[in-house]
mmCIF file of C-alpha atoms in Angstrom:
data_model
loop_
_atom_site.group_PDB
_atom_site.id
_atom_site.type_symbol
_atom_site.label_atom_id
_atom_site.label_comp_id
_atom_site.label_asym_id
_atom_site.label_seq_id
_atom_site.Cartn_x
_atom_site.Cartn_y
_atom_site.Cartn_z
ATOM 1 C CA MET A 1 48.542 19.352 1.421
ATOM 2 C CA VAL A 2 47.896 19.908 -2.544
ATOM 3 C CA THR A 3 50.733 19.266 -4.740
ATOM 4 C CA ARG A 4 52.312 18.447 -8.366
ATOM 5 C CA GLN A 5 55.796 16.909 -8.910
ATOM 6 C CA PRO A 6 58.370 18.876 -10.680
ATOM 7 C CA ARG A 7 58.675 18.860 -14.261
ATOM 8 C CA ARG A 8 61.653 17.332 -15.407
ATOM 9 C CA THR A 9 63.638 19.233 -18.286
ATOM 10 C CA ALA A 10 65.215 17.322 -20.687
ATOM 11 C CA GLY A 11 69.552 17.156 -21.476
ATOM 12 C CA ALA A 12 72.149 17.591 -18.745
ATOM 13 C CA VAL A 13 71.743 16.780 -15.255
ATOM 14 C CA THR A 14 70.437 19.761 -13.277
ATOM 15 C CA VAL A 15 70.468 21.595 -9.470
ATOM 16 C CA HIS A 16 66.757 20.948 -9.260
ATOM 17 C CA ASP A 17 67.638 17.176 -10.727
ATOM 18 C CA VAL A 18 70.661 16.437 -8.076
ATOM 19 C CA ALA A 19 67.976 18.176 -5.122
ATOM 20 C CA GLN A 20 65.633 16.222 -5.844
ATOM 21 C CA HIS A 21 67.587 13.178 -5.595
ATOM 22 C CA ALA A 22 69.157 14.337 -2.494
ATOM 23 C CA GLY A 23 65.383 15.607 -0.736
ATOM 24 C CA VAL A 24 66.705 18.710 -0.527
ATOM 25 C CA SER A 25 66.783 22.116 -2.159
ATOM 26 C CA PRO A 26 68.202 23.663 -5.194
ATOM 27 C CA MET A 27 69.381 26.613 -2.965
ATOM 28 C CA THR A 28 71.078 23.825 -0.086
ATOM 29 C CA VAL A 29 73.086 21.887 -3.942
ATOM 30 C CA SER A 30 73.868 25.478 -5.086
ATOM 31 C CA ARG A 31 75.436 25.804 -1.406
ATOM 32 C CA VAL A 32 77.447 22.362 -1.260
ATOM 33 C CA ILE A 33 78.885 23.644 -4.626
ATOM 34 C CA ASN A 34 80.031 26.620 -3.402
ATOM 35 C CA ASN A 35 81.606 24.825 0.057
ATOM 36 C CA ASP A 36 79.460 27.154 2.459
ATOM 37 C CA ALA A 37 80.226 25.931 6.136
ATOM 38 C CA ALA A 38 76.290 26.499 7.198
ATOM 39 C CA VAL A 39 75.681 23.079 5.000
ATOM 40 C CA ARG A 40 75.217 20.223 7.947
ATOM 41 C CA PRO A 41 77.951 17.255 7.604
ATOM 42 C CA GLN A 42 74.976 14.829 7.121
ATOM 43 C CA THR A 43 73.280 16.922 4.292
ATOM 44 C CA ARG A 44 76.438 17.639 2.722
ATOM 45 C CA LYS A 45 76.736 13.628 2.167
ATOM 46 C CA ARG A 46 73.854 13.443 1.155
ATOM 47 C CA VAL A 47 73.970 16.450 -1.795
ATOM 48 C CA GLU A 48 77.591 14.806 -2.569
ATOM 49 C CA ALA A 49 76.239 11.542 -3.227
ATOM 50 C CA SER A 50 73.564 12.588 -5.378
ATOM 51 C CA ILE A 51 75.654 14.392 -7.600
ATOM 52 C CA ARG A 52 78.330 11.519 -8.179
ATOM 53 C CA VAL A 53 75.194 8.918 -9.015
ATOM 54 C CA LEU A 54 73.651 11.547 -11.526
ATOM 55 C CA GLY A 55 76.399 12.101 -13.094
ATOM 56 C CA TYR A 56 76.438 16.250 -12.218
ATOM 57 C CA ARG A 57 78.752 18.807 -13.231
ATOM 58 C CA PRO A 58 78.465 22.091 -12.080
ATOM 59 C CA ASN A 59 78.052 24.691 -15.235
ATOM 60 C CA PRO A 60 81.716 26.573 -16.419
ATOM 61 C CA ASN A 61 79.351 29.882 -16.791
ATOM 62 C CA ALA A 62 78.248 29.400 -13.767
ATOM 63 C CA ARG A 63 81.368 28.652 -11.252
ATOM 64 C CA ALA A 64 82.866 31.335 -13.303
ATOM 65 C CA LEU A 65 80.758 33.991 -13.216
ATOM 66 C CA SER A 66 80.424 32.928 -8.685
ATOM 67 C CA GLY A 67 84.026 33.317 -8.781
ATOM 68 C CA ARG A 68 86.269 36.942 -9.751
ATOM 69 C CA VAL A 69 83.882 37.839 -13.064
ATOM 70 C CA PRO A 70 80.501 38.854 -11.536
ATOM 71 C CA ALA A 71 77.341 39.137 -13.652
ATOM 72 C CA LYS A 72 75.079 41.977 -14.229
ATOM 73 C CA VAL A 73 71.870 40.409 -14.034
ATOM 74 C CA ALA A 74 68.248 42.791 -13.900
ATOM 75 C CA LEU A 75 65.186 42.587 -12.299
ATOM 76 C CA LEU A 76 62.328 43.293 -14.789
ATOM 77 C CA HIS A 77 58.754 43.691 -12.881
ATOM 78 C CA ARG A 78 55.257 45.490 -13.021
ATOM 79 C CA PHE A 79 54.388 43.864 -9.399
ATOM 80 C CA PRO A 80 51.226 45.665 -8.809
ATOM 81 C CA SER A 81 51.378 44.884 -5.071
ATOM 82 C CA PRO A 82 54.187 46.234 -2.637
ATOM 83 C CA ILE A 83 54.211 43.163 -0.331
ATOM 84 C CA HIS A 84 54.596 40.770 -3.346
ATOM 85 C CA LEU A 85 57.484 42.856 -4.430
ATOM 86 C CA GLY A 86 59.144 43.090 -1.313
ATOM 87 C CA GLU A 87 59.118 39.587 -0.258
ATOM 88 C CA PHE A 88 60.262 38.287 -4.173
ATOM 89 C CA ALA A 89 63.110 41.142 -3.974
ATOM 90 C CA ILE A 90 64.039 39.797 -1.152
ATOM 91 C CA SER A 91 64.709 36.144 -1.188
ATOM 92 C CA LEU A 92 66.204 37.182 -4.618
ATOM 93 C CA LEU A 93 68.735 39.585 -2.908
ATOM 94 C CA GLU A 94 69.620 36.592 -0.462
ATOM 95 C CA VAL A 95 70.607 34.502 -3.776
ATOM 96 C CA VAL A 96 72.686 36.703 -5.828
ATOM 97 C CA ALA A 97 74.648 37.711 -3.006
ATOM 98 C CA ARG A 98 75.461 34.071 -2.730
ATOM 99 C CA ALA A 99 75.744 33.584 -6.013
ATOM 100 C CA HIS A 100 78.228 36.557 -6.608
ATOM 101 C CA VAL A 101 75.412 38.047 -8.656
ATOM 102 C CA ASP A 102 75.628 42.224 -9.215
ATOM 103 C CA ILE A 103 71.216 42.973 -9.708
ATOM 104 C CA ALA A 104 69.316 45.869 -10.638
ATOM 105 C CA PHE A 105 65.727 45.832 -10.060
ATOM 106 C CA HIS A 106 63.771 47.841 -12.815
ATOM 107 C CA ARG A 107 60.041 48.666 -12.824
ATOM 108 C CA VAL A 108 58.119 48.903 -16.267
ATOM 109 C CA SER A 109 55.672 50.676 -15.805
ATOM 110 C CA ASP A 110 54.751 51.841 -18.838
ATOM 111 C CA PRO A 111 54.790 48.541 -21.424
ATOM 112 C CA SER A 112 54.559 51.120 -24.311
ATOM 113 C CA ASP A 113 58.593 52.435 -23.485
ATOM 114 C CA VAL A 114 60.512 50.038 -24.539
ATOM 115 C CA GLN A 115 63.294 51.546 -25.811
ATOM 116 C CA GLY A 116 63.706 53.262 -22.602
ATOM 117 C CA VAL A 117 63.969 49.872 -20.624
ATOM 118 C CA MET A 118 66.489 48.767 -23.061
ATOM 119 C CA LYS A 119 68.756 51.982 -22.862
ATOM 120 C CA GLU A 120 69.177 50.961 -19.122
ATOM 121 C CA LEU A 121 70.257 48.177 -19.191
ATOM 122 C CA ALA A 122 72.170 49.346 -21.648
ATOM 123 C CA ILE A 123 73.706 52.069 -19.171
ATOM 124 C CA GLY A 124 74.168 48.977 -16.899
ATOM 125 C CA LYS A 125 75.576 46.597 -18.772
ATOM 126 C CA VAL A 126 73.146 44.282 -18.270
ATOM 127 C CA ARG A 127 73.230 40.551 -19.523
ATOM 128 C CA GLY A 128 71.173 38.886 -18.252
ATOM 129 C CA VAL A 129 67.183 39.567 -16.661
ATOM 130 C CA ILE A 130 64.914 38.135 -14.561
ATOM 131 C CA LEU A 131 61.208 38.618 -16.295
ATOM 132 C CA THR A 132 58.078 38.562 -13.809
ATOM 133 C CA PRO A 133 54.874 38.683 -14.653
ATOM 134 C CA PRO A 134 53.134 39.975 -17.407
ATOM 135 C CA LEU A 135 56.331 41.273 -18.761
ATOM 136 C CA ALA A 136 57.195 37.779 -20.608
ATOM 137 C CA ASP A 137 53.456 38.167 -22.396
ATOM 138 C CA ASP A 138 54.960 41.556 -23.835
ATOM 139 C CA ALA A 139 56.163 40.067 -27.317
ATOM 140 C CA ALA A 140 58.005 43.838 -28.099
ATOM 141 C CA LEU A 141 60.113 43.798 -24.803
ATOM 142 C CA VAL A 142 61.248 39.819 -25.450
ATOM 143 C CA LEU A 143 62.628 40.575 -28.755
ATOM 144 C CA GLN A 144 64.421 43.356 -27.995
ATOM 145 C CA LEU A 145 66.060 41.413 -24.957
ATOM 146 C CA LYS A 146 66.544 38.969 -27.926
ATOM 147 C CA THR A 147 68.186 41.414 -30.292
ATOM 148 C CA ALA A 148 70.273 43.177 -27.575
ATOM 149 C CA ASN A 149 71.608 39.328 -26.565
ATOM 150 C CA ILE A 150 70.738 39.865 -23.264
ATOM 151 C CA ALA A 151 69.594 36.013 -21.519
ATOM 152 C CA VAL A 152 66.032 35.926 -20.257
ATOM 153 C CA VAL A 153 64.479 33.661 -17.756
ATOM 154 C CA ALA A 154 60.640 34.081 -17.290
ATOM 155 C CA THR A 155 58.899 33.455 -13.460
ATOM 156 C CA GLY A 156 55.291 32.943 -12.427
ATOM 157 C CA ALA A 157 52.376 32.390 -14.860
ATOM 158 C CA MET A 158 53.031 32.846 -18.491
ATOM 159 C CA ARG A 159 50.874 32.116 -21.934
ATOM 160 C CA ALA A 160 52.460 28.682 -23.692
ATOM 161 C CA GLU A 161 53.091 30.160 -26.235
ATOM 162 C CA ARG A 162 55.892 32.582 -25.280
ATOM 163 C CA ARG A 163 59.055 30.385 -25.570
ATOM 164 C CA LEU A 164 61.369 31.592 -22.970
ATOM 165 C CA PRO A 165 63.072 29.500 -19.984
ATOM 166 C CA TRP A 166 60.479 29.868 -17.395
ATOM 167 C CA VAL A 167 60.016 28.804 -13.482
ATOM 168 C CA GLY A 168 56.451 28.958 -11.515
ATOM 169 C CA ILE A 169 53.813 26.784 -10.149
ATOM 170 C CA ASP A 170 50.838 25.615 -12.188
ATOM 171 C CA ASP A 171 48.445 28.374 -11.645
ATOM 172 C CA ARG A 172 45.161 26.909 -13.085
ATOM 173 C CA HIS A 173 45.240 23.854 -11.055
ATOM 174 C CA ALA A 174 46.001 25.217 -7.705
ATOM 175 C CA ALA A 175 43.144 27.798 -8.056
ATOM 176 C CA SER A 176 41.246 24.063 -9.172
ATOM 177 C CA ALA A 177 42.279 23.023 -5.744
ATOM 178 C CA MET A 178 42.011 25.505 -3.542
ATOM 179 C CA THR A 179 38.017 25.846 -5.407
ATOM 180 C CA GLU A 180 38.163 22.178 -4.477
ATOM 181 C CA HIS A 181 38.873 22.461 -1.375
ATOM 182 C CA LEU A 182 36.133 25.306 -0.802
ATOM 183 C CA LEU A 183 33.644 22.981 -2.576
ATOM 184 C CA SER A 184 34.638 19.405 -0.159
ATOM 185 C CA LEU A 185 33.628 22.429 2.938
ATOM 186 C CA GLY A 186 29.812 22.596 1.388
ATOM 187 C CA HIS A 187 30.356 26.098 -0.647
ATOM 188 C CA ARG A 188 28.154 25.633 -3.682
ATOM 189 C CA ARG A 189 28.412 29.864 -4.003
ATOM 190 C CA ILE A 190 31.356 30.703 -4.110
ATOM 191 C CA GLY A 191 32.913 33.940 -5.083
ATOM 192 C CA PHE A 192 36.142 34.628 -7.210
ATOM 193 C CA ILE A 193 38.368 37.997 -7.274
ATOM 194 C CA LYS A 194 39.669 37.976 -9.777
ATOM 195 C CA GLY A 195 43.191 39.764 -10.772
ATOM 196 C CA VAL A 196 44.583 42.197 -13.354
ATOM 197 C CA PRO A 197 43.204 41.831 -16.898
ATOM 198 C CA GLY A 198 45.893 41.281 -19.090
ATOM 199 C CA PHE A 199 47.836 39.224 -16.415
ATOM 200 C CA ALA A 200 48.171 35.179 -17.295
ATOM 201 C CA SER A 201 48.411 34.881 -13.686
ATOM 202 C CA ALA A 202 44.303 36.160 -13.791
ATOM 203 C CA GLU A 203 43.434 34.593 -16.410
ATOM 204 C CA VAL A 204 44.393 30.921 -15.567
ATOM 205 C CA ARG A 205 43.919 31.198 -11.647
ATOM 206 C CA PHE A 206 40.089 32.047 -13.119
ATOM 207 C CA ALA A 207 39.707 28.995 -15.274
ATOM 208 C CA GLY A 208 40.844 26.556 -12.360
ATOM 209 C CA TYR A 209 38.078 27.932 -10.379
ATOM 210 C CA VAL A 210 36.100 27.856 -13.607
ATOM 211 C CA ALA A 211 37.483 24.380 -14.143
ATOM 212 C CA ALA A 212 36.627 23.017 -10.273
ATOM 213 C CA LEU A 213 32.994 24.048 -10.518
ATOM 214 C CA ALA A 214 32.211 22.446 -13.832
ATOM 215 C CA ALA A 215 33.626 18.630 -12.090
ATOM 216 C CA ALA A 216 31.276 19.989 -9.495
ATOM 217 C CA GLY A 217 28.595 19.944 -12.223
ATOM 218 C CA LEU A 218 28.038 23.962 -11.253
ATOM 219 C CA GLU A 219 28.269 26.388 -13.856
ATOM 220 C CA VAL A 220 29.466 29.664 -13.184
ATOM 221 C CA ASP A 221 27.403 32.173 -11.525
ATOM 222 C CA GLU A 222 28.916 36.101 -13.482
ATOM 223 C CA ASP A 223 26.298 37.372 -10.051
ATOM 224 C CA LEU A 224 30.066 36.051 -8.127
ATOM 225 C CA VAL A 225 32.632 37.171 -9.880
ATOM 226 C CA THR A 226 34.827 40.332 -9.538
ATOM 227 C CA SER A 227 37.845 42.134 -10.652
ATOM 228 C CA GLY A 228 40.422 43.883 -8.999
ATOM 229 C CA GLU A 229 43.888 44.958 -9.435
ATOM 230 C CA TYR A 230 45.734 42.717 -7.024
ATOM 231 C CA ASP A 231 46.013 45.061 -3.960
ATOM 232 C CA TYR A 232 44.487 45.729 -0.787
ATOM 233 C CA ARG A 233 42.075 48.973 -2.538
ATOM 234 C CA SER A 234 40.405 46.750 -5.308
ATOM 235 C CA GLY A 235 40.142 44.505 -3.047
ATOM 236 C CA ALA A 236 38.116 45.542 -1.015
ATOM 237 C CA LYS A 237 35.669 46.947 -3.229
ATOM 238 C CA ALA A 238 35.534 44.069 -5.038
ATOM 239 C CA ALA A 239 34.027 42.607 -1.428
ATOM 240 C CA GLU A 240 31.635 45.131 -1.420
ATOM 241 C CA ARG A 241 30.240 44.210 -5.083
ATOM 242 C CA LEU A 242 30.201 41.020 -4.299
ATOM 243 C CA LEU A 243 28.859 41.206 -0.521
ATOM 244 C CA SER A 244 26.324 43.449 -1.843
ATOM 245 C CA HIS A 245 24.626 40.691 -3.266
ATOM 246 C CA ARG A 246 21.020 39.952 -1.811
ATOM 247 C CA ASP A 247 22.028 36.856 -2.323
ATOM 248 C CA PRO A 248 25.918 36.479 -1.298
ATOM 249 C CA PRO A 249 29.326 33.461 -1.753
ATOM 250 C CA THR A 250 29.365 31.967 1.167
ATOM 251 C CA ALA A 251 33.084 31.973 0.354
ATOM 252 C CA ILE A 252 35.652 34.014 -1.818
ATOM 253 C CA PHE A 253 37.804 32.712 -2.914
ATOM 254 C CA ALA A 254 40.160 36.538 -3.980
ATOM 255 C CA SER A 255 43.473 35.805 -6.707
ATOM 256 C CA ASN A 256 46.078 36.898 -4.229
ATOM 257 C CA ASP A 257 46.256 37.591 -0.327
ATOM 258 C CA GLU A 258 46.495 41.108 -0.445
ATOM 259 C CA MET A 259 42.300 41.194 -1.697
ATOM 260 C CA ALA A 260 41.471 38.521 -0.030
ATOM 261 C CA ALA A 261 42.844 40.287 3.427
ATOM 262 C CA ALA A 262 40.830 43.258 2.338
ATOM 263 C CA THR A 263 37.438 41.081 2.000
ATOM 264 C CA VAL A 264 38.332 40.029 5.672
ATOM 265 C CA ALA A 265 38.503 43.763 6.553
ATOM 266 C CA VAL A 266 34.524 44.319 4.536
ATOM 267 C CA ALA A 267 33.227 41.672 5.813
ATOM 268 C CA HIS A 268 34.255 42.569 10.012
ATOM 269 C CA ARG A 269 33.287 45.962 9.132
ATOM 270 C CA ARG A 270 29.492 44.704 7.941
ATOM 271 C CA GLY A 271 29.476 42.428 10.627
ATOM 272 C CA LEU A 272 29.722 39.342 9.452
ATOM 273 C CA GLY A 273 32.030 36.599 11.499
ATOM 274 C CA VAL A 274 35.204 34.798 9.117
ATOM 275 C CA PRO A 275 34.353 31.976 8.049
ATOM 276 C CA ASP A 276 31.132 31.462 9.856
ATOM 277 C CA ASP A 277 29.284 33.539 7.795
ATOM 278 C CA VAL A 278 31.339 33.526 4.840
ATOM 279 C CA SER A 279 35.447 31.377 4.079
ATOM 280 C CA VAL A 280 37.605 34.045 2.789
ATOM 281 C CA CYS A 281 40.674 32.138 0.626
ATOM 282 C CA GLY A 282 43.642 34.109 -0.694
ATOM 283 C CA PHE A 283 46.577 32.938 -2.846
ATOM 284 C CA ASP A 284 50.634 33.302 -2.544
ATOM 285 C CA ASP A 285 50.784 33.067 0.781
ATOM 286 C CA THR A 286 52.153 36.775 1.268
ATOM 287 C CA VAL A 287 53.094 37.693 5.253
ATOM 288 C CA ILE A 288 49.997 39.362 5.360
ATOM 289 C CA ALA A 289 47.950 36.047 4.988
ATOM 290 C CA THR A 290 49.812 35.328 8.987
ATOM 291 C CA THR A 291 48.969 38.862 10.118
ATOM 292 C CA ILE A 292 45.427 39.128 9.896
ATOM 293 C CA PHE A 293 42.662 37.750 11.898
ATOM 294 C CA PRO A 294 41.781 34.625 10.969
ATOM 295 C CA GLU A 295 45.048 33.947 9.310
ATOM 296 C CA LEU A 296 43.983 33.234 5.851
ATOM 297 C CA THR A 297 43.700 29.464 4.156
ATOM 298 C CA THR A 298 45.951 29.917 0.857
ATOM 299 C CA ILE A 299 48.124 28.584 -2.049
ATOM 300 C CA ARG A 300 51.582 28.830 -1.085
ATOM 301 C CA ARG A 301 54.503 29.402 -3.802
ATOM 302 C CA PRO A 302 57.782 28.340 -3.154
ATOM 303 C CA THR A 303 59.373 32.112 -3.237
ATOM 304 C CA ASP A 304 63.180 31.635 -2.006
ATOM 305 C CA GLU A 305 62.916 28.679 -4.977
ATOM 306 C CA ILE A 306 61.791 29.965 -7.442
ATOM 307 C CA THR A 307 63.744 32.545 -7.067
ATOM 308 C CA HIS A 308 67.575 30.363 -6.893
ATOM 309 C CA ILE A 309 66.185 28.894 -10.141
ATOM 310 C CA ALA A 310 65.961 31.512 -12.157
ATOM 311 C CA VAL A 311 69.477 32.307 -11.178
ATOM 312 C CA ASP A 312 71.042 29.105 -11.705
ATOM 313 C CA LEU A 313 68.790 29.558 -15.330
ATOM 314 C CA LEU A 314 70.068 32.582 -15.657
ATOM 315 C CA ILE A 315 73.878 32.492 -15.194
ATOM 316 C CA ALA A 316 73.608 28.804 -17.158
ATOM 317 C CA SER A 317 72.185 30.693 -20.021
ATOM 318 C CA ILE A 318 74.405 34.035 -19.675
ATOM 319 C CA GLY A 319 77.034 34.280 -23.063
ATOM 320 C CA LYS A 320 75.032 31.199 -24.983
ATOM 321 C CA PRO A 321 73.856 31.720 -28.008
ATOM 322 C CA PRO A 322 70.133 31.078 -28.426
ATOM 323 C CA ARG A 323 69.270 27.035 -30.205
ATOM 324 C CA PRO A 324 66.111 28.148 -33.027
ATOM 325 C CA GLY A 325 63.361 24.981 -32.041
ATOM 326 C CA GLY A 326 65.898 23.518 -29.654
ATOM 327 C CA GLU A 327 63.559 23.094 -25.732
ATOM 328 C CA LEU A 328 63.822 25.212 -23.391
ATOM 329 C CA PRO A 329 63.774 24.400 -19.667
ATOM 330 C CA HIS A 330 60.378 24.851 -17.856
ATOM 331 C CA MET A 331 60.899 23.686 -14.512
ATOM 332 C CA LEU A 332 57.156 23.805 -13.057
ATOM 333 C CA LEU A 333 57.439 22.784 -9.361
ATOM 334 C CA ASP A 334 55.381 22.175 -5.958
ATOM 335 C CA TYR A 335 52.612 24.431 -3.952
ATOM 336 C CA GLU A 336 50.686 24.060 -0.971
ATOM 337 C CA LEU A 337 47.531 24.575 -0.628
ATOM 338 C CA ILE A 338 47.953 25.602 3.426
ATOM 339 C CA ARG A 339 44.861 25.655 5.219
ATOM 340 C CA ARG A 340 43.993 28.355 8.512
ATOM 341 C CA GLU A 341 40.872 29.416 10.327
ATOM 342 C CA SER A 342 39.345 31.734 7.287
ATOM 343 C CA ALA A 343 37.984 28.618 5.447
ATOM 344 C CA GLY A 344 35.171 26.404 7.155
ATOM 345 C CA PRO A 345 31.689 24.728 6.304
ATOM 346 C CA PRO A 346 29.344 26.965 5.674
ATOM 347 C CA ARG A 347 26.649 28.064 7.777
ATOM 348 C CA PRO A 348 23.117 26.708 7.351
ATOM 349 C CA ARG A 349 20.342 29.184 6.058
#
């Protein structure tokens, strides 16, 4: 397992700090604070002890919003993968239900229709939004949200120059770790399927792949790099391109699980064994990773923790004017490299 430690934010003690100290998830801390009867007594005592030691004080806005006056927030998204959207949405709905927060879902299909988005948010009296990639990199949208005094929290990969509260994993480091894993198995011809052009996640995951190859003394073979759209169909087309090469890769790392699953299907259709003839790896550890054969080696992102912290950050910032130049919370969470049956050593040629 390859992980990185969360980066602690400066300033007041947060739910995440308490969770780290107590060795539980931020969701568990929230349940203790809200007197959820489902928390085991031993766990409750440990969390309460950490709260006392750290001097944590629940945010008054959050407590107010979890009582009789519910906040109205929204998820703005442009998920190309319905599987990823479904898992993120289910996790988010569970979190906001416990926090007594009302949420609306808006797909931003047309990046030029900022005014249309803002009109929908105004009609719904939305006070805060969670942005998923690539919307955090939409400067016009972010500016309009800030001008309207709507609190914003970004999730997923985001370009460093964007100044927003953020929670996610280090996509670049995770992609590098997966590439290093394939290298450790003996692969040297590693194909890579990029994500949607313009998405920060596509750029940083490819950068991680390139960095791992460079560290191993290998150059990027452009014939082994192609692009997809984070969906199954585009992943299948990308896999066909790679596996049709006269000297095909012995391993393919796809930028998400749907494209990796499509790659497995294409390999099977071409009479190739996975991982005997070609290893396949994905990213995200969505449900499809364990519903295909063989199950996918992939990167697991902590979706439940991401949604919980995003809502926690959003509630804490609703109604608060932004501090020009002030430090913003950036929560870097652990990821896991999940080893399953789809990756193994290359067959001698």
